[in-house]
Amino acid sequence: MFFKKLFSSKSTLEHKNMDLIPETRDKMSAEFKKRLQDSADILENEIGISGMTLFSIGTLIDKNMLHRDIIDPLKDLPFDSMQKIMEHLSIGEIDQSSSMEKAVKAALDGCVIIYLEGNSTVLLAKIPSEVGRSVSYSQNESLVIGPQMAFTESIMTNITLVRNYIKNSSLCIENLQAGARTNKLVSIVYINGIASEQMVGSLRKRIQEIKIDGILDSSMLEQLLAENSLTIFPQMALTERPDRVSDWLLKGKLAVFVDGSSLAIVCPQSFMEFFQSMEDSNVNWQIATFWRLLRFIALFLSVFFTALYVASLTYHYEVIPQTLLFTLSESRAKVPFPPIVEALLLEFIMELLREAGARLPTKVGQTMGIVGGIVIGTAAVDAGFTSNILIIIISLGALGSFVTPSYTMGNVIRIIRFPLIILAGCLGFYGMMYGFCFLLLHLLRQSSLGSPYLAPFYPPRFADWKDSIIRLPLSFTNKRPDLTMAEDEYKYDPIRAKKHT
Amino acid sequence: MRKKACFWLWTFSILLLCGCAEPRILEEVGLITTYGLDLAKNGSILGTIVELKIDPRAAQDVVILETEAFSIRGIRNNANKKSSKRLASGQLRVIVYGEEFLKQGNTGIAETLTNDPSVSDLTYLAMADGPAREILQVKAIHIPDIGIHLFDLIDQNTKGKVIPSATLQEVLHNHYAVGIEPIMPILRKEGKEGIGFSGVALFKGSKLVGKISTHQSFYLTLIIDKYKGGIKDIEIKSSKFKPRNRRLNKTVASIDSLDSSSDIKLINKEKPEFDINIKLSGRLLEVTSKIDLGNPESIKLIEKAITKSMTKEIEKLIAYCQTKETDIFGLGEIYRSSVKHSKLTDEKWYSMFKEAKVNVNVDFSVKRTGLIE
């Protein structure tokens, strides 16, 4: 209800009259101050002899530029029209406006409002102060082979990075705004002629329809854009690598950048793609295939191994190999809890350690490793708290979840273990199968920007299997995946492609 | 909305089922690894159970329990009274039957065990030469666990084709199928501390009717199975070879890398007549007589002699089985599959098998003589 009121009041006629640039300098000054709640950082510089005044927000503009590029060239000259002022300014981004609303918004974006008494328009010269860091190494998705650059918090830098990879005139950048109060700049980036127009349209619509007061980061926007906000699985990829974004754009995907966020949203995204790394394309296909299979095995190990232990020890002692019987029983003999309690306890300790390690400063974090190693590794077994076979299983599961290249997906894998362990402890293999079927059905029902989540396995698109759980040589995969419904299906001419192979 | 409510109802009702699943936590279960079944005096069954009870503080993990009961399940229930952990047969590996127990026939070799879903179909069956309890009671320093020892012993020899395979599934299949009879290896106590194979027991239905030696069981395997890389010493009875050793008055050829394949064909449907063609090749390693192995002539001579002696042995084996009316080769199955509407029953086949004519053709060839030539 609140939003409706806010937006409907805007369109009234009364408001439109208010939107005009005031005629006198005093009125302008008062209006500007009123609109910005008489903020302490408002700057008002009167310069020259023709009654020219500069209005700006001091904390958002570059003061050196203000003096060098605006005040200096204008201060001694008489002006009577906006056109003449413009001729004397050497600023790249300059705009003219007759709306007060727009002028204030521009001021919030780092513009100086150049006001000349008697004119119904103002000049908006953009000289934003550069707050931020320079391009640095990718921390969360680091590669051994491949470029090391990562996005920064500045949307302009980020788009520059992508433009550097794709030097093509059909790279489209659409600017939108999101957040009723934060007015964040959101850019949709795609390659015209490759990306599906329908998808671009639906993504644009979704961003425009978001009704929230503030978006601070793209990870927040991702949650708002996803089709099913109740699922635990991420439906869009978040990446900090410009090469990754460029690679996906070339496949026909769309990227969304949010100003102030160092992560780009890429969609549509399939479940399989969360287990692919940029490095897969940078190494030989045999090695890449091996890595992908490894990650997939790790996924199953991580999700099912502990549950398998609990189920077979609680209900299905028949399936334990004879050679394992001795070691298993001997290590279990001292443990006072049933397997499910033992497993949940150890998984809980593991999660505690991980969470502590993630939140602590790096220097303290190192001691966490030692504490964890001693507590879990030896003391727990010596005290008869857990069996040492379970420790191997739990650490394998934890390792398996960290192998996943996507951090968001790694978190999911760690969490879905818990219900499976409980089901295994309650109903044995039957419970595990119940959990597995539930997960599978759930995954089948998900979609990412209208594309099936389990593509290319369901619905089966055999041509896309070449770059899914395995990766065949680049010359084999000249077709863009069906997932993106690309306008241009082929990366290069299929007839020439045959000659390549 | 209704759909969702239904879903949650299902989910929670499944969680409520948790109480219904009966947990059998590994360390709370006494694992039966071996059953020994003998005939007790008053007609009941004397069961010997090898229980694996793993306790790191105990000096020995194996407990042997003996009880008497009228049913196989009863044995377990009675044994439970003597055990500190609940006995469960999910890790059952070997069942050993006493000779007397099988001689009486009609015992239902293992049917009752298959009713238990936790008993594996791959459990090995064996017959003891004498009472089964004597085999299970063997105590030796090198055998810390008689159950696992027996399993490994049978497993290793079955996989190496030294004895024919007799798992619960195979024995039951052969028992119920018309035109093939079950077999089981025979275990014998050797001295005070040893256990070994002494032959193969032949059945007619569920009744023990005969035994063959391990030497003969090699020829049985030749017919019903395939060899891949076996080793065998074959006796040659021929005057053309002079023994190297004067005290040894026969010649023995040692063959390894033995590959064989067999093919059984019904050639006369009215009066059952079968052709058994066995193709066999191997590497001749050793001959215990003075002969030049480099000479192709003498190799041919050996091939011929071996073929002859093998044919003789196989014919002898078949004739023995025919007198016992037990078709362990599965000739009846071949007859049944080649003759339409034969309406074969066990009784009918017993008499037909006795009269059947079996032609044996062995084709033996020496691949090479040793590795270095």
Coordinates of C-alpha atoms in Angstrom, one line a residue, chain B residues 5 11 124 146 167-168 182 187 189 211-212 320:
Chain B
A5 CA -1.7 -29.4 2.2
T11 CA 5.6 -35.8 4.4
Y124 CA 27.6 -70.3 -0.2
I146 CA 36.1 -69.9 11.4
T167 CA 25.4 -70.4 -3.9
L168 CA 22.0 -70.4 -2.4
P182 CA 22.1 -79.3 -7.5
L187 CA 34.4 -79.9 3.1
K189 CA 38.4 -81.8 8.3
K211 CA 29.9 -88.0 -4.4
I212 CA 32.7 -87.3 -6.9
Y320 CA 28.4 -92.5 -12.8

